[in-house]
């Protein structure tokens, strides 16, 4: 007697391949952490660009013999350092742990936002996954698994949209403030 509700007895031939190497397993386990560290690099790039532009604006106004020029040069050096940190984070360089840790630890004193963001960055860098991602050997894992890409969820895209809208809103407020003065 045939049971119409019984599971089919046919063999299923579309099983996923199980010949996944250890590098692919490691990369899949760490891909989100990798993306988060690269996002920190994007933040440092943004901060560095704003700092360098501010320094250049100050340099343009400092030809009256005041100490404003020295401050602008210091600001320019700080911006260049931020851009270097951004490069290290975006490329997941192992040397980023020391200068990134020092600068981020100094940012902990910027209560409350700097403390929260700095604590998160320190966790990303010095946690177990961060130590693996920033290890020199992990560059070999990345080179061996270029086909693995991070898949953003809908929540990631919504958060990105909110951040972009906030940045555009602040830029519009700054532009309006400058046009009124």
XYZ file of N, CA and C in Angstrom:
543
model
N 0.830 -1.164 0.000
C 0.000 0.000 0.000
C 0.891 1.249 0.000
N 0.593 2.211 -0.846
C 1.365 3.446 -0.931
C 0.790 4.494 0.010
N 1.653 5.050 0.821
C 1.245 6.114 1.735
C 1.550 7.452 1.063
N 0.553 8.265 0.747
C 0.815 9.536 0.071
C 1.535 10.542 0.967
N 1.565 10.299 2.270
C 2.203 11.241 3.197
C 3.613 10.813 3.606
N 4.081 9.724 3.075
C 5.413 9.229 3.422
C 6.479 10.054 2.712
N 7.649 10.106 3.317
C 8.775 10.815 2.708
C 9.192 10.104 1.436
N 9.652 10.833 0.436
C 10.078 10.184 -0.806
C 11.281 9.282 -0.555
N 11.347 8.212 -1.346
C 12.437 7.246 -1.190
C 13.553 7.466 -2.199
N 13.455 8.502 -2.971
C 14.482 8.779 -3.981
C 15.747 9.295 -3.308
N 16.872 9.019 -3.943
C 18.138 9.527 -3.426
C 18.291 10.990 -3.837
N 18.760 11.787 -2.910
C 18.970 13.207 -3.173
C 20.433 13.400 -3.557
N 20.651 13.922 -4.765
C 22.014 14.056 -5.277
C 22.530 15.489 -5.214
N 21.750 16.414 -4.694
C 22.186 17.808 -4.685
C 22.710 18.234 -3.310
N 23.440 17.384 -2.652
C 24.019 17.725 -1.364
C 25.142 18.733 -1.552
N 25.327 19.568 -0.554
C 26.396 20.560 -0.611
C 27.747 19.859 -0.526
N 28.724 20.374 -1.232
C 30.050 19.744 -1.165
C 30.647 19.895 0.234
N 31.273 18.847 0.683
C 31.866 18.866 2.020
C 33.380 18.996 1.974
N 33.924 19.257 0.809
C 35.375 19.373 0.686
C 35.837 20.823 0.877
N 35.360 21.452 1.929
C 35.720 22.822 2.238
C 36.999 22.793 3.069
N 37.970 23.585 2.664
C 39.256 23.597 3.342
C 39.222 24.370 4.650
N 40.249 24.211 5.469
C 40.287 24.898 6.762
C 40.394 26.416 6.625
N 41.034 26.899 5.549
C 41.121 28.345 5.360
C 39.752 28.947 5.060
N 38.951 28.218 4.285
C 37.615 28.718 3.979
C 36.742 28.724 5.225
N 36.863 27.701 6.042
C 36.102 27.647 7.294
C 36.502 28.811 8.197
N 37.804 29.068 8.294
C 38.283 30.163 9.134
C 37.798 31.508 8.606
N 37.861 31.706 7.306
C 37.441 32.991 6.728
C 35.953 33.219 6.929
N 35.154 32.179 6.739
C 33.710 32.330 6.946
C 33.392 32.649 8.405
N 34.165 32.097 9.324
C 33.931 32.351 10.746
C 34.328 33.770 11.144
N 35.264 34.372 10.415
C 35.800 35.677 10.813
C 35.413 36.813 9.877
N 34.596 36.550 8.869
C 34.328 37.563 7.844
C 33.615 38.790 8.417
N 32.686 38.604 9.343
C 31.985 39.751 9.932
C 32.967 40.611 10.730
N 33.842 39.980 11.478
C 34.832 40.721 12.263
C 35.788 41.480 11.336
N 36.139 40.846 10.246
C 37.001 41.478 9.244
C 36.347 42.748 8.696
N 35.068 42.657 8.385
C 34.343 43.812 7.845
C 34.237 44.917 8.892
N 34.031 44.543 10.153
C 33.937 45.554 11.206
C 35.265 46.290 11.386
N 36.376 45.566 11.324
C 37.679 46.228 11.424
C 37.925 47.144 10.224
N 37.496 46.729 9.047
C 37.636 47.590 7.872
C 36.752 48.830 8.004
N 35.613 48.695 8.662
C 34.743 49.848 8.897
C 35.411 50.853 9.825
N 36.164 50.361 10.797
C 36.936 51.256 11.660
C 37.925 52.050 10.806
N 38.527 51.389 9.836
C 39.428 52.085 8.924
C 38.719 53.175 8.148
N 37.487 52.911 7.739
C 36.721 53.939 7.031
C 36.450 55.134 7.947
N 36.178 54.871 9.225
C 35.976 55.971 10.176
C 37.254 56.795 10.340
N 38.387 56.113 10.417
C 39.652 56.844 10.527
C 39.944 57.623 9.245
N 39.617 57.071 8.090
C 39.769 57.821 6.839
C 38.909 59.086 6.869
N 37.661 58.949 7.301
C 36.759 60.100 7.363
C 37.295 61.152 8.328
N 37.694 60.712 9.522
C 38.251 61.645 10.499
C 39.528 62.301 10.003
N 40.366 61.529 9.338
C 41.607 62.080 8.802
C 41.354 63.103 7.712
N 40.402 62.816 6.838
C 40.086 63.758 5.758
C 39.536 65.066 6.322
N 38.642 64.972 7.294
C 38.082 66.184 7.900
C 39.171 66.970 8.625
N 40.051 66.265 9.324
C 41.126 66.931 10.060
C 42.107 67.609 9.106
N 42.469 66.946 8.018
C 43.388 67.549 7.044
C 42.741 68.770 6.392
N 41.467 68.674 6.032
C 40.790 69.830 5.432
C 40.710 70.993 6.414
N 40.457 70.696 7.686
C 40.425 71.750 8.703
C 41.795 72.400 8.845
N 42.842 71.584 8.831
C 44.202 72.122 8.941
C 44.535 73.011 7.750
N 44.132 72.591 6.565
C 44.401 73.407 5.378
C 43.639 74.727 5.433
N 42.418 74.691 5.955
C 41.655 75.930 6.104
C 42.331 76.859 7.109
N 42.852 76.291 8.197
C 43.560 77.114 9.181
C 44.866 77.667 8.615
N 45.557 76.858 7.823
C 46.797 77.343 7.213
C 46.528 78.523 6.290
N 45.400 78.493 5.616
C 45.044 79.598 4.734
C 44.780 80.888 5.485
N 44.419 80.794 6.758
C 44.110 81.982 7.552
C 45.250 82.396 8.472
N 46.332 81.663 8.492
C 47.359 81.892 9.513
C 48.539 82.717 9.015
N 48.371 83.488 7.988
C 49.491 84.264 7.467
C 49.658 85.609 8.174
N 48.997 85.808 9.297
C 49.113 87.075 10.013
C 50.190 87.034 11.097
N 50.987 85.974 11.144
C 52.077 85.883 12.105
C 51.664 85.325 13.454
N 50.474 84.820 13.576
C 50.028 84.275 14.861
C 50.475 82.825 15.001
N 50.167 82.259 16.153
C 50.503 80.860 16.408
C 49.502 79.908 15.770
N 48.578 80.442 15.036
C 47.575 79.613 14.378
C 48.221 78.659 13.381
N 49.306 79.084 12.772
C 50.011 78.239 11.808
C 50.594 76.999 12.452
N 51.132 77.126 13.672
C 51.671 75.962 14.377
C 50.561 74.976 14.718
N 49.433 75.499 15.143
C 48.292 74.626 15.433
C 47.801 73.925 14.182
N 47.819 74.639 13.074
C 47.379 74.041 11.814
C 48.331 72.939 11.376
N 49.623 73.139 11.591
C 50.593 72.102 11.229
C 50.405 70.881 12.122
N 50.177 71.110 13.412
C 49.895 69.990 14.316
C 48.643 69.247 13.908
N 47.622 69.993 13.521
C 46.373 69.380 13.068
C 46.586 68.603 11.774
N 47.423 69.128 10.907
C 47.738 68.435 9.658
C 48.450 67.108 9.936
N 49.396 67.117 10.872
C 50.090 65.878 11.243
C 49.127 64.870 11.864
N 48.210 65.352 12.698
C 47.207 64.470 13.300
C 46.319 63.851 12.219
N 45.918 64.651 11.245
C 45.107 64.137 10.147
C 45.843 63.100 9.323
N 47.125 63.336 9.086
C 47.921 62.355 8.343
C 48.049 61.051 9.131
N 48.165 61.168 10.463
C 48.234 59.970 11.293
C 46.910 59.197 11.219
N 45.786 59.914 11.249
C 44.483 59.251 11.122
C 44.353 58.551 9.773
N 44.830 59.189 8.715
C 44.773 58.562 7.394
C 45.637 57.303 7.344
N 46.785 57.332 8.007
C 47.644 56.148 8.075
C 46.955 55.029 8.847
N 46.305 55.377 9.960
C 45.558 54.371 10.720
C 44.420 53.797 9.878
N 43.752 54.650 9.129
C 42.688 54.170 8.252
C 43.208 53.173 7.236
N 44.374 53.463 6.681
C 44.994 52.536 5.732
C 45.283 51.196 6.398
N 45.851 51.226 7.588
C 46.182 49.986 8.292
C 44.959 49.152 8.621
N 43.897 49.808 9.060
C 42.667 49.072 9.373
C 42.012 48.528 8.108
N 41.956 49.330 7.063
C 41.300 48.875 5.829
C 42.034 47.707 5.191
N 43.349 47.661 5.337
C 44.147 46.582 4.752
C 44.403 45.448 5.745
N 43.882 45.584 6.971
C 44.044 44.579 8.036
C 45.520 44.269 8.285
N 46.319 45.308 8.376
C 47.754 45.150 8.616
C 48.003 44.819 10.088
N 48.962 43.956 10.337
C 49.229 43.530 11.712
C 49.868 44.646 12.542
N 50.565 45.592 11.921
C 51.210 46.674 12.656
C 50.211 47.654 13.257
N 48.948 47.571 12.852
C 47.947 48.540 13.299
C 47.614 48.380 14.779
N 47.921 47.234 15.356
C 47.543 46.992 16.751
C 48.196 47.981 17.710
N 49.451 48.315 17.510
C 50.131 49.207 18.463
C 49.670 50.660 18.303
N 49.830 51.297 17.120
C 49.365 52.690 17.033
C 47.848 52.812 17.160
N 47.118 51.851 16.607
C 45.662 51.893 16.737
C 45.219 51.749 18.176
N 45.892 50.888 18.926
C 45.564 50.712 20.340
C 45.854 51.960 21.151
N 46.976 52.623 20.867
C 47.337 53.832 21.615
C 46.349 54.958 21.332
N 46.090 55.222 20.059
C 45.186 56.324 19.694
C 43.765 56.041 20.176
N 43.324 54.797 20.053
C 41.980 54.454 20.500
C 41.880 54.536 22.014
N 42.928 54.136 22.727
C 42.915 54.244 24.189
C 42.842 55.706 24.621
N 43.511 56.597 23.890
C 43.396 58.024 24.199
C 41.976 58.525 23.954
N 41.317 57.959 22.960
C 39.936 58.344 22.666
C 38.949 57.916 23.733
N 39.353 57.010 24.614
C 38.468 56.581 25.701
C 38.134 57.726 26.648
N 38.984 58.750 26.696
C 38.745 59.884 27.585
C 37.685 60.841 27.041
N 37.242 60.653 25.827
C 36.193 61.495 25.229
C 34.836 60.941 25.627
N 34.463 61.181 26.861
C 33.235 60.617 27.411
C 32.025 61.322 26.818
N 30.933 60.680 26.513
C 30.586 59.269 26.569
C 30.765 58.559 25.226
N 30.680 59.301 24.114
C 30.700 58.651 22.800
C 32.070 58.050 22.504
N 33.129 58.789 22.785
C 34.471 58.277 22.546
C 34.772 57.048 23.375
N 34.215 56.996 24.582
C 34.415 55.827 25.434
C 33.746 54.606 24.831
N 32.523 54.778 24.360
C 31.801 53.646 23.770
C 32.462 53.174 22.476
N 32.746 54.106 21.596
C 33.350 53.733 20.314
C 34.761 53.192 20.528
N 35.535 53.843 21.399
C 36.892 53.380 21.674
C 36.915 51.997 22.292
N 35.997 51.743 23.216
C 35.920 50.409 23.814
C 35.593 49.353 22.779
N 34.680 49.685 21.877
C 34.309 48.737 20.826
C 35.491 48.470 19.889
N 36.221 49.520 19.523
C 37.371 49.342 18.633
C 38.454 48.510 19.318
N 38.698 48.773 20.602
C 39.700 47.979 21.322
C 39.287 46.516 21.388
N 37.990 46.272 21.589
C 37.516 44.887 21.580
C 37.739 44.257 20.203
N 37.417 45.000 19.147
C 37.604 44.466 17.797
C 39.066 44.134 17.531
N 39.971 44.946 18.043
C 41.391 44.732 17.774
C 42.006 43.637 18.638
N 41.664 43.635 19.919
C 42.390 42.780 20.854
C 41.597 41.581 21.343
N 40.360 41.424 20.894
C 39.607 40.218 21.210
C 40.194 39.031 20.458
N 39.684 37.851 20.750
C 40.217 36.633 20.121
C 40.119 36.697 18.597
N 38.957 37.092 18.094
C 38.786 37.169 16.641
C 39.652 38.271 16.037
N 39.767 39.393 16.736
C 40.593 40.483 16.236
C 42.056 40.107 16.136
N 42.544 39.357 17.115
C 43.940 38.906 17.053
C 44.153 37.978 15.864
N 43.151 37.156 15.551
C 43.276 36.259 14.398
C 43.252 37.040 13.087
N 42.309 37.985 12.981
C 42.165 38.741 11.730
C 43.382 39.634 11.483
N 43.958 40.198 12.543
C 45.103 41.090 12.381
C 46.442 40.361 12.409
N 46.418 39.047 12.472
C 47.662 38.271 12.426
C 48.197 38.256 10.992
N 49.510 38.266 10.821
C 50.070 38.248 9.457
C 49.645 37.018 8.655
N 49.418 35.892 9.326
C 49.031 34.662 8.628
C 47.640 34.772 8.003
N 46.813 35.660 8.549
C 45.452 35.790 8.026
C 45.453 36.377 6.614
N 46.502 37.101 6.247
C 46.606 37.623 4.879
C 46.660 36.478 3.872
N 47.289 35.352 4.266
C 47.315 34.168 3.398
C 45.918 33.574 3.251
N 45.138 33.607 4.332
C 43.764 33.097 4.288
C 42.934 33.947 3.335
N 43.103 35.262 3.393
C 42.367 36.164 2.498
C 42.766 35.902 1.045
N 44.058 35.726 0.811
C 44.528 35.476 -0.557
C 44.031 34.138 -1.092
N 43.863 33.147 -0.217
C 43.420 31.818 -0.653
C 41.910 31.733 -0.832
N 41.165 32.696 -0.296
C 39.697 32.624 -0.363
C 39.102 33.932 -0.888
N 39.483 34.365 -2.095
C 38.936 35.628 -2.601
C 37.456 35.538 -2.969
N 36.933 34.338 -3.116
C 35.538 34.157 -3.506
C 34.575 34.370 -2.342
N 35.072 34.430 -1.129
C 34.197 34.612 0.032
C 33.981 36.100 0.241
N 32.741 36.503 0.169
C 32.362 37.901 0.348
C 31.354 37.998 1.483
N 31.355 39.139 2.155
C 30.415 39.368 3.243
C 29.050 39.717 2.670
N 28.022 39.056 3.153
C 26.656 39.329 2.711
C 25.966 40.198 3.755
N 25.640 41.410 3.384
C 24.989 42.326 4.324
C 23.515 41.965 4.472
N 23.042 42.066 5.700
C 21.630 41.811 5.969
C 20.840 43.091 5.711
N 19.532 42.988 5.744
C 18.680 44.165 5.539
C 18.888 45.175 6.664
N 19.165 44.682 7.861
C 19.448 45.578 8.986
C 20.720 46.380 8.772
N 21.721 45.752 8.158
C 22.960 46.465 7.845
C 22.689 47.614 6.879
N 21.874 47.357 5.864
C 21.569 48.395 4.879
C 20.746 49.516 5.501
N 19.825 49.179 6.390
C 19.031 50.211 7.062
C 19.934 51.081 7.930
N 20.830 50.446 8.688
C 21.752 51.203 9.538
C 22.648 52.107 8.697
N 23.122 51.601 7.573
C 23.952 52.413 6.686
C 23.165 53.615 6.164
N 21.919 53.391 5.788
C 21.082 54.486 5.314
C 20.873 55.552 6.376
N 20.654 55.129 7.618
C 20.469 56.081 8.714
C 21.743 56.898 8.927
N 22.898 56.239 8.902
C 24.168 56.948 9.094
C 24.403 57.943 7.961
N 24.137 57.538 6.728
C 24.324 58.445 5.590
C 23.394 59.647 5.713
N 22.149 59.415 6.101
C 21.214 60.529 6.282
C 21.667 61.471 7.394
N 22.196 60.922 8.484
C 22.701 61.767 9.566
C 23.886 62.614 9.108
N 24.806 62.005 8.384
C 25.972 62.748 7.889
C 25.529 63.845 6.925
N 24.607 63.521 6.026
C 24.104 64.539 5.095
C 23.367 65.650 5.835
N 22.618 65.287 6.874
C 21.915 66.287 7.671
C 22.877 67.226 8.376
N 23.932 66.668 8.982
C 24.931 67.515 9.632
C 25.651 68.395 8.621
N 25.950 67.854 7.450
C 26.605 68.652 6.411
C 25.698 69.796 5.970
N 24.406 69.524 5.854
C 23.465 70.580 5.468
C 23.380 71.653 6.550
N 23.374 71.240 7.821
C 23.343 72.217 8.914
C 24.601 73.078 8.916
N 25.738 72.464 8.676
C 26.989 73.227 8.625
C 26.964 74.195 7.449
N 26.489 73.727 6.298
C 26.424 74.594 5.119
C 25.472 75.762 5.352
N 24.345 75.507 5.997
C 23.408 76.590 6.298
C 24.014 77.578 7.285
N 24.736 77.059 8.263
C 25.378 77.934 9.244
C 26.457 78.797 8.620
N 27.207 78.243 7.682
C 28.254 79.016 7.017
C 27.673 80.052 6.065
N 26.549 79.727 5.441
C 25.969 80.670 4.484
C 25.320 81.859 5.189
N 24.938 81.710 6.445
C 24.307 82.815 7.183
C 25.330 83.768 7.775
N 26.566 83.330 7.887
C 27.561 84.214 8.516
C 28.356 85.001 7.510
